[in-house]
Amino acid sequence: MAFDCAASVDVGSINPKVHKCKYAVRGESETYPQILEQQLQANPGSLPFDEVIYCSIGNPQALGQQPITFFREVLALCDHPSLLEKSETRNSFSSDSISRAQKILSYFPGKATGAYSHSQGVKGLRDAIAAGIEARDGFPASADDIFLTDGATPGVHCMMQLLIRSETDGILCPIPQYPLYSASITLHGGTLVPYYLDEATGWGLEISELKKQLEDARSKGISVKALVVINPGNPTGQILTEDNQQQIVEFCKKEGLVLLADEVYQENIYIDYKKFNSFKKIVRSTGYGKEDFPLVSYHSISKGYYGECGKRGGYMEVTGFSSSVREQIYKIASVNLCSNISGQILASLIMNTPKPGDASYESFAAERDGILKSLARRAKAMENAFNNLEGVTCNTAEASMFLFPKIHLPKKAIEAAIAAKKEPDAFYTLRLLESTGIVVVPGSGFGQVPGTYHFRCSILPQEDKIPAIISRLAAFHKLFMSQYRD
Amino acid sequence: MSFIKTPAVPIESINPKVKDCEYAVRGEILNYALRLQEELEKNPGSRPFDEIIYSNLGNPHALGQKPITFFRQVLALCEYPALLDTDDTHKFFSSDAISRAKKIRSTLTGKSTGAYSHSKGAKGLREMIADGIALRDGYPANPEDIFLTDGASAAVHMIMQLLIRSENDGILCPIPQYPLYSAAITLHGGTLVPYYLSEAKGWGLEVFELKGNLDLARENGISVKAIVVINPGNPTGQVLSESNQQEIVELCRKEGLVLLADEVYQDNVYVKDKNFISFKRIIKSVGYSDDEISLVSFQSISKGYYGECGKRGGYMELCGFSEDVKDQIYKVASVNLCSNTSGQILASLIMNPPKPGEESHKLFFAEKEAILSSLGRRAKALEDAFNSMEGVSCQKAEGAMYLFPLIKLPNKAIEAAKKVNMVPDAFYALRLLDATGLVLVPGSGFGQAPGTWHVRTTILPDESKIPAIVSRLKAFHESFMKEFQD
């Protein structure tokens, strides 16, 4: 029997789910800009801009945001505890970072931060996170319910793997959504059941829409297992009202759905007329106890004011599952042994920050508030800028790190896009990149109401660059519209 | 209305692949050990031992091994760059650690460890790793073919997900094997095709055994996609001979199998008469071209003399894959954005350690040699101990971190095990734990020739503890054999 060795791994013979899966945030949104960057390096002045600016991804420290000093002090001390033994190096560290590092090190047998930990994460760190959750919500949290992961992403994959048996299992997802959800559902062989957020009402979530989509899916033989809610929203940036959250909870309870609550932007709030409420708090204040309501809450160290994307830290708080199902979740976690210790440490720090009176408190608070206030200003400046563009409307970024403006593309532009074999919004964003060096992600990568076009733009470039970005964007848009105006 | 509360997520409704998957290294015996630990802490003296020794997992730092000073200096400087600018920096950090940290930071996105890197890992770090591979093998390595991952485990999952379409796709695995492979194959819906290593021949790999199992699987309609080879072996500890490796490569080429080479123990070789040779080097030295054979080589920062398990770092190097398949792998990597930067940095350091003449080299070399020579001595001491026990024979640990002794269990013991519904080697391991506090993993967790029983122990407990461990082991075994003698 002869086997064609060269073709033993060709695109036709690999897992079709891998082939099918898409993730617009990287992919083309990065490879082409990287090529342009290389071109600029080789040939400065060869393009109509002198740098590529990545507004495509929520990656604050890539664009100049500084990490929180206290967090990095603690991390360095935990990585290299011999720094604590020398009085001169101790002088380079704040006293509370030293005591925090010593406390954290005491959770590790032999102070060994290089060892695999418990597969849910180090107990002492989980205790700290549980305490932080309790302080935030006013309802108890248990270290046993917490699973520390390399970013929130692996926790999402874990639940999709657990819940999805086949393509007849569906997961309700918001449209627009962060495309990790669509990618993960595809990779695990399930069916995405979309529910549309309402742009006209600030990306509101209507229960009637949820119900309609659920029933439609069920009528097609899909067994809908869970509901994904991203709050604050990505790419849409809205914060759900408490009423809306209560309706969602009741809906899940009635329909037997697991609630997967992506809450990674809980500390990126830019308005004062709404607050972030965790779904855990809503579920408990509605009266549902630990056994009554299956809920998975995701958090991450990558966002907020800390932006520690590269450290890959996060957790899921898992409540309302039977112990036999929990054992299965633990088993999946154990196959990969544990998440990385630096990420675990940072997760415990973000949920347990310096308090008034601590040596680092004032500088910590200044750094935190500085970043958050600046993010709020940048969000407003860019929102206003988009709303000033012809045919563009942009909802207020109440939260998160993105704006998701809608653009009315003229027919001529749409025809040009089709001729170029591109989605109309991808055609626009490509032209934007080539004229200005600004990288954004076409709305088609997140999902949108058919016939509408959007793009997602981060608010992360440093504040002093925002005016120039806005003026280049406006200039490009004017030119584009004059070229393609109906 | 039922009074019995049906959980919203009944165990029957979850993914059966999750239920089927097993990972004995952190399975039942560990759960029991953790309960014993709690008991000991509450009631010191309640057991015939005063500590639990976790010899179930290759986790060196947990058992007292210290991290390599140079590596942790570089890590600390990368995490908290303010340390680079103090008056005392040069007093407490070697000059080569300082320059290495500066170099590494310059390769990172945003010059920060806190930003998401390229999804394959920071380019500059991949270049350093490629240089290290080229130095090791004498053949060039391409940074574009290297994917940095959160430990080698994540890379194994990626490849299994890529290759397996359904249960008709098979992966050849050694028996005994490290049960990540069986777990990953189950989770991704494939079929494990076993090939037995020959214990009598020092756990040798017979190519006719491979071919026999390959042919049998094909006759049963299984499309065998790849073969896993663990070299040095886990749990078996053998180092393959060069000729054996050439035979394996030739078989893969002829039969169109992807060679998945788990080489995480490449820096753990204890015998003078054998060397680690990478499969990449074998392929290149025989002269096969890229379209003749596909290879994935896995390496990790968790093993060797560095033992940085908790930092979660590793990589896979791809050879002989087409661009479009590599694009698919890149796409899957991009969904999770990137691996953690501490792990990436450590991977670049282990492949590029201090060289003779550099300031840190003397200390580095002393630390490395001390660890490796101690591991060699511990391997021998434990091997001799097992071989002195009645009915026990133990192959030499030529490499890796484990011993896998064969235990001839008397019939009475086997019957006693059956009576309590336990696999005989699990029964033995549990009794051993109860009597000595030593946590070993039953051989059934790794696979073994039917009718044979083994246990896997690490060689990692601190050298000073080995004599006490040996005497407790011998005492237990003697009394066990007496209790169950035929």
Tab-separated table of N, CA, C and O in Angstrom, chain B residues 6-83:
chain	number	residue	atom	x	y	z
B	6	THR	N	-33.113	18.358	39.997
B	6	THR	CA	-32.261	17.943	38.878
B	6	THR	C	-31.315	19.082	38.573
B	6	THR	O	-31.759	20.199	38.295
B	7	PRO	N	-30.027	18.819	38.615
B	7	PRO	CA	-29.111	19.920	38.305
B	7	PRO	C	-29.334	20.399	36.873
B	7	PRO	O	-29.649	19.605	35.998
B	8	ALA	N	-29.170	21.688	36.661
B	8	ALA	CA	-29.391	22.234	35.324
B	8	ALA	C	-28.418	21.636	34.321
B	8	ALA	O	-28.689	21.605	33.126
B	9	VAL	N	-27.253	21.191	34.798
B	9	VAL	CA	-26.317	20.538	33.892
B	9	VAL	C	-26.082	19.122	34.425
B	9	VAL	O	-25.136	18.883	35.159
B	10	PRO	N	-26.957	18.182	34.049
B	10	PRO	CA	-26.741	16.811	34.512
B	10	PRO	C	-25.489	16.225	33.877
B	10	PRO	O	-25.126	16.583	32.750
B	11	ILE	N	-24.844	15.324	34.591
B	11	ILE	CA	-23.583	14.745	34.123
B	11	ILE	C	-23.757	14.041	32.774
B	11	ILE	O	-22.847	14.011	31.952
B	12	GLU	N	-24.960	13.531	32.511
B	12	GLU	CA	-25.200	12.834	31.237
B	12	GLU	C	-25.154	13.794	30.050
B	12	GLU	O	-24.994	13.368	28.914
B	13	SER	N	-25.332	15.082	30.326
B	13	SER	CA	-25.444	16.012	29.209
B	13	SER	C	-24.108	16.616	28.791
B	13	SER	O	-24.049	17.404	27.858
B	14	ILE	N	-23.036	16.267	29.517
B	14	ILE	CA	-21.773	16.882	29.127
B	14	ILE	C	-21.049	16.023	28.090
B	14	ILE	O	-21.400	14.865	27.865
B	15	ASN	N	-20.073	16.641	27.464
B	15	ASN	CA	-19.301	16.021	26.391
B	15	ASN	C	-18.720	14.676	26.846
B	15	ASN	O	-17.917	14.633	27.777
B	16	PRO	N	-19.115	13.564	26.211
B	16	PRO	CA	-18.618	12.252	26.641
B	16	PRO	C	-17.100	12.112	26.537
B	16	PRO	O	-16.488	11.353	27.281
B	17	LYS	N	-16.474	12.872	25.629
B	17	LYS	CA	-15.016	12.787	25.516
B	17	LYS	C	-14.360	13.307	26.801
B	17	LYS	O	-13.308	12.822	27.221
B	18	VAL	N	-14.988	14.297	27.419
B	18	VAL	CA	-14.458	14.804	28.682
B	18	VAL	C	-14.590	13.722	29.747
B	18	VAL	O	-13.660	13.460	30.518
B	19	LYS	N	-15.739	13.059	29.768
B	19	LYS	CA	-15.937	11.999	30.772
B	19	LYS	C	-14.963	10.849	30.567
B	19	LYS	O	-14.463	10.269	31.519
B	20	ASP	N	-14.679	10.529	29.298
B	20	ASP	CA	-13.812	9.375	29.013
B	20	ASP	C	-12.344	9.658	29.296
B	20	ASP	O	-11.560	8.737	29.493
B	21	CYS	N	-11.970	10.917	29.252
B	21	CYS	CA	-10.538	11.195	29.328
B	21	CYS	C	-10.026	10.989	30.751
B	21	CYS	O	-10.729	11.231	31.717
B	22	GLU	N	-8.792	10.501	30.847
B	22	GLU	CA	-8.186	10.234	32.162
B	22	GLU	C	-6.781	10.785	32.226
B	22	GLU	O	-6.073	10.804	31.226
B	23	TYR	N	-6.368	11.169	33.418
B	23	TYR	CA	-5.008	11.674	33.616
B	23	TYR	C	-4.553	11.259	35.010
B	23	TYR	O	-4.763	11.973	35.991
B	24	ALA	N	-3.931	10.081	35.049
B	24	ALA	CA	-3.644	9.442	36.338
B	24	ALA	C	-2.636	10.196	37.189
B	24	ALA	O	-2.603	10.048	38.411
B	25	VAL	N	-1.783	11.023	36.537
B	25	VAL	CA	-0.715	11.680	37.284
B	25	VAL	C	-1.284	12.588	38.378
B	25	VAL	O	-0.686	12.776	39.432
B	26	ARG	N	-2.490	13.159	38.067
B	26	ARG	CA	-3.161	13.942	39.110
B	26	ARG	C	-4.537	13.350	39.374
B	26	ARG	O	-5.507	14.067	39.538
B	27	GLY	N	-4.598	12.018	39.406
B	27	GLY	CA	-5.885	11.350	39.566
B	27	GLY	C	-6.164	10.954	40.999
B	27	GLY	O	-5.793	11.653	41.950
B	28	GLU	N	-6.785	9.788	41.128
B	28	GLU	CA	-7.273	9.318	42.430
B	28	GLU	C	-6.235	9.291	43.531
B	28	GLU	O	-6.504	9.691	44.651
B	29	ILE	N	-5.033	8.803	43.174
B	29	ILE	CA	-4.038	8.629	44.232
B	29	ILE	C	-3.626	9.988	44.794
B	29	ILE	O	-3.373	10.139	45.993
B	30	LEU	N	-3.619	11.008	43.930
B	30	LEU	CA	-3.262	12.335	44.416
B	30	LEU	C	-4.352	12.868	45.340
B	30	LEU	O	-4.059	13.459	46.378
B	31	ASN	N	-5.620	12.645	44.951
B	31	ASN	CA	-6.720	13.115	45.792
B	31	ASN	C	-6.615	12.511	47.186
B	31	ASN	O	-6.804	13.194	48.198
B	32	TYR	N	-6.295	11.218	47.220
B	32	TYR	CA	-6.150	10.550	48.522
B	32	TYR	C	-4.988	11.144	49.302
B	32	TYR	O	-5.082	11.396	50.504
B	33	ALA	N	-3.880	11.411	48.605
B	33	ALA	CA	-2.696	11.979	49.255
B	33	ALA	C	-3.005	13.348	49.847
B	33	ALA	O	-2.570	13.677	50.963
B	34	LEU	N	-3.795	14.152	49.110
B	34	LEU	CA	-4.134	15.483	49.613
B	34	LEU	C	-4.974	15.377	50.889
B	34	LEU	O	-4.800	16.175	51.825
B	35	ARG	N	-5.855	14.371	50.927
B	35	ARG	CA	-6.666	14.175	52.140
B	35	ARG	C	-5.777	13.757	53.299
B	35	ARG	O	-5.935	14.212	54.433
B	36	LEU	N	-4.810	12.891	53.016
B	36	LEU	CA	-3.859	12.457	54.052
B	36	LEU	C	-3.061	13.636	54.583
B	36	LEU	O	-2.788	13.748	55.777
B	37	GLN	N	-2.689	14.506	53.665
B	37	GLN	CA	-1.916	15.698	54.045
B	37	GLN	C	-2.699	16.546	55.028
B	37	GLN	O	-2.179	17.014	56.038
B	38	GLU	N	-3.983	16.736	54.707
B	38	GLU	CA	-4.831	17.531	55.613
B	38	GLU	C	-4.915	16.886	56.978
B	38	GLU	O	-4.862	17.550	58.015
B	39	GLU	N	-5.047	15.569	56.956
B	39	GLU	CA	-5.147	14.816	58.207
B	39	GLU	C	-3.886	14.979	59.040
B	39	GLU	O	-3.929	15.202	60.246
B	40	LEU	N	-2.744	14.882	58.375
B	40	LEU	CA	-1.455	15.043	59.054
B	40	LEU	C	-1.313	16.415	59.666
B	40	LEU	O	-0.741	16.583	60.738
B	41	GLU	N	-1.807	17.415	58.909
B	41	GLU	CA	-1.691	18.786	59.413
B	41	GLU	C	-2.564	18.982	60.639
B	41	GLU	O	-2.170	19.654	61.590
B	42	LYS	N	-3.738	18.348	60.618
B	42	LYS	CA	-4.628	18.490	61.780
B	42	LYS	C	-4.140	17.647	62.950
B	42	LYS	O	-4.264	18.031	64.105
B	43	ASN	N	-3.615	16.476	62.629
B	43	ASN	CA	-3.233	15.497	63.658
B	43	ASN	C	-1.816	15.009	63.455
B	43	ASN	O	-1.608	13.882	62.998
B	44	PRO	N	-0.822	15.823	63.779
B	44	PRO	CA	0.547	15.354	63.569
B	44	PRO	C	0.781	14.082	64.390
B	44	PRO	O	0.286	13.965	65.509
B	45	GLY	N	1.482	13.159	63.794
B	45	GLY	CA	1.760	11.912	64.515
B	45	GLY	C	0.699	10.847	64.322
B	45	GLY	O	0.812	9.737	64.833
B	46	SER	N	-0.353	11.159	63.547
B	46	SER	CA	-1.428	10.192	63.368
B	46	SER	C	-1.066	9.109	62.359
B	46	SER	O	-1.814	8.164	62.162
B	47	ARG	N	0.059	9.293	61.713
B	47	ARG	CA	0.475	8.363	60.658
B	47	ARG	C	1.904	7.889	60.902
B	47	ARG	O	2.652	8.590	61.582
B	48	PRO	N	2.293	6.750	60.304
B	48	PRO	CA	3.686	6.285	60.504
B	48	PRO	C	4.731	7.086	59.727
B	48	PRO	O	5.836	6.622	59.509
B	49	PHE	N	4.387	8.297	59.273
B	49	PHE	CA	5.348	9.133	58.559
B	49	PHE	C	4.953	10.567	58.892
B	49	PHE	O	3.817	10.826	59.297
B	50	ASP	N	5.894	11.493	58.761
B	50	ASP	CA	5.489	12.858	59.106
B	50	ASP	C	5.388	13.825	57.935
B	50	ASP	O	5.115	15.005	58.123
B	51	GLU	N	5.576	13.323	56.716
B	51	GLU	CA	5.279	14.196	55.577
B	51	GLU	C	4.863	13.350	54.376
B	51	GLU	O	5.250	12.180	54.244
B	52	ILE	N	4.084	13.966	53.529
B	52	ILE	CA	3.735	13.326	52.259
B	52	ILE	C	4.809	13.736	51.262
B	52	ILE	O	5.144	14.918	51.168
B	53	ILE	N	5.359	12.792	50.556
B	53	ILE	CA	6.354	13.120	49.522
B	53	ILE	C	5.717	12.878	48.160
B	53	ILE	O	5.382	11.750	47.794
B	54	TYR	N	5.545	13.972	47.426
B	54	TYR	CA	4.845	13.900	46.147
B	54	TYR	C	5.801	13.458	45.054
B	54	TYR	O	6.435	14.266	44.381
B	55	SER	N	5.883	12.149	44.899
B	55	SER	CA	6.769	11.600	43.880
B	55	SER	C	5.953	11.146	42.670
B	55	SER	O	6.375	10.280	41.903
B	56	ASN	N	4.773	11.774	42.508
B	56	ASN	CA	3.879	11.395	41.417
B	56	ASN	C	4.077	12.260	40.194
B	56	ASN	O	3.582	11.929	39.112
B	57	LEU	N	4.769	13.369	40.324
B	57	LEU	CA	4.775	14.376	39.271
B	57	LEU	C	6.178	14.943	39.107
B	57	LEU	O	6.871	15.175	40.089
B	58	GLY	N	6.580	15.160	37.870
B	58	GLY	CA	7.896	15.726	37.576
B	58	GLY	C	7.919	17.215	37.898
B	58	GLY	O	7.835	18.051	36.993
B	59	ASN	N	8.042	17.550	39.170
B	59	ASN	CA	7.855	18.915	39.669
B	59	ASN	C	9.025	19.276	40.583
B	59	ASN	O	8.863	19.445	41.793
B	60	PRO	N	10.228	19.436	39.997
B	60	PRO	CA	11.446	19.524	40.811
B	60	PRO	C	11.438	20.597	41.899
B	60	PRO	O	11.858	20.321	43.032
B	61	HIS	N	10.972	21.803	41.586
B	61	HIS	CA	11.065	22.883	42.573
B	61	HIS	C	10.195	22.599	43.788
B	61	HIS	O	10.460	23.108	44.875
B	62	ALA	N	9.145	21.809	43.607
B	62	ALA	CA	8.276	21.474	44.740
B	62	ALA	C	9.004	20.589	45.742
B	62	ALA	O	8.596	20.479	46.891
B	63	LEU	N	10.072	19.954	45.292
B	63	LEU	CA	10.798	19.028	46.175
B	63	LEU	C	12.163	19.586	46.532
B	63	LEU	O	13.076	18.847	46.894
B	64	GLY	N	12.305	20.886	46.405
B	64	GLY	CA	13.491	21.540	46.940
B	64	GLY	C	14.544	21.952	45.922
B	64	GLY	O	15.507	22.620	46.278
B	65	GLN	N	14.365	21.558	44.635
B	65	GLN	CA	15.370	21.988	43.655
B	65	GLN	C	15.257	23.501	43.466
B	65	GLN	O	14.147	24.035	43.404
B	66	LYS	N	16.403	24.176	43.397
B	66	LYS	CA	16.389	25.632	43.270
B	66	LYS	C	16.446	26.044	41.794
B	66	LYS	O	17.074	25.371	40.984
B	67	PRO	N	15.810	27.174	41.461
B	67	PRO	CA	15.917	27.656	40.080
B	67	PRO	C	17.348	28.106	39.774
B	67	PRO	O	18.118	28.396	40.689
B	68	ILE	N	17.673	28.182	38.510
B	68	ILE	CA	18.984	28.644	38.071
B	68	ILE	C	19.046	30.162	38.292
B	68	ILE	O	18.182	30.905	37.806
B	69	THR	N	20.045	30.608	39.023
B	69	THR	CA	20.151	32.022	39.413
B	69	THR	C	20.101	32.965	38.233
B	69	THR	O	19.338	33.938	38.225
B	70	PHE	N	20.889	32.673	37.192
B	70	PHE	CA	20.944	33.557	36.018
B	70	PHE	C	19.547	33.737	35.419
B	70	PHE	O	19.136	34.856	35.089
B	71	PHE	N	18.812	32.650	35.291
B	71	PHE	CA	17.484	32.724	34.674
B	71	PHE	C	16.565	33.637	35.476
B	71	PHE	O	15.824	34.455	34.921
B	72	ARG	N	16.604	33.495	36.833
B	72	ARG	CA	15.699	34.294	37.647
B	72	ARG	C	16.121	35.759	37.716
B	72	ARG	O	15.294	36.655	37.844
B	73	GLN	N	17.435	36.011	37.608
B	73	GLN	CA	17.898	37.400	37.552
B	73	GLN	C	17.332	38.072	36.299
B	73	GLN	O	16.788	39.177	36.357
B	74	VAL	N	17.471	37.385	35.163
B	74	VAL	CA	16.981	37.958	33.901
B	74	VAL	C	15.475	38.185	33.982
B	74	VAL	O	14.966	39.238	33.592
B	75	LEU	N	14.758	37.206	34.519
B	75	LEU	CA	13.300	37.316	34.615
B	75	LEU	C	12.902	38.522	35.453
B	75	LEU	O	12.045	39.317	35.059
B	76	ALA	N	13.535	38.686	36.626
B	76	ALA	CA	13.192	39.791	37.520
B	76	ALA	C	13.457	41.134	36.839
B	76	ALA	O	12.663	42.069	36.936
B	77	LEU	N	14.593	41.235	36.138
B	77	LEU	CA	14.929	42.479	35.446
B	77	LEU	C	13.935	42.774	34.323
B	77	LEU	O	13.612	43.929	34.051
B	78	CYS	N	13.431	41.736	33.673
B	78	CYS	CA	12.442	41.937	32.607
B	78	CYS	C	11.097	42.371	33.185
B	78	CYS	O	10.398	43.188	32.600
B	79	GLU	N	10.746	41.813	34.355
B	79	GLU	CA	9.437	42.127	34.933
B	79	GLU	C	9.400	43.529	35.518
B	79	GLU	O	8.384	44.200	35.470
B	80	TYR	N	10.501	43.941	36.133
B	80	TYR	CA	10.517	45.225	36.832
B	80	TYR	C	11.737	45.998	36.365
B	80	TYR	O	12.755	46.059	37.058
B	81	PRO	N	11.644	46.593	35.175
B	81	PRO	CA	12.818	47.214	34.556
B	81	PRO	C	13.410	48.362	35.364
B	81	PRO	O	14.562	48.727	35.128
B	82	ALA	N	12.666	48.903	36.316
B	82	ALA	CA	13.231	49.950	37.172
B	82	ALA	C	14.496	49.448	37.867
B	82	ALA	O	15.394	50.218	38.204
B	83	LEU	N	14.585	48.132	38.062
B	83	LEU	CA	15.775	47.542	38.683
B	83	LEU	C	17.024	47.754	37.839
B	83	LEU	O	18.145	47.703	38.345
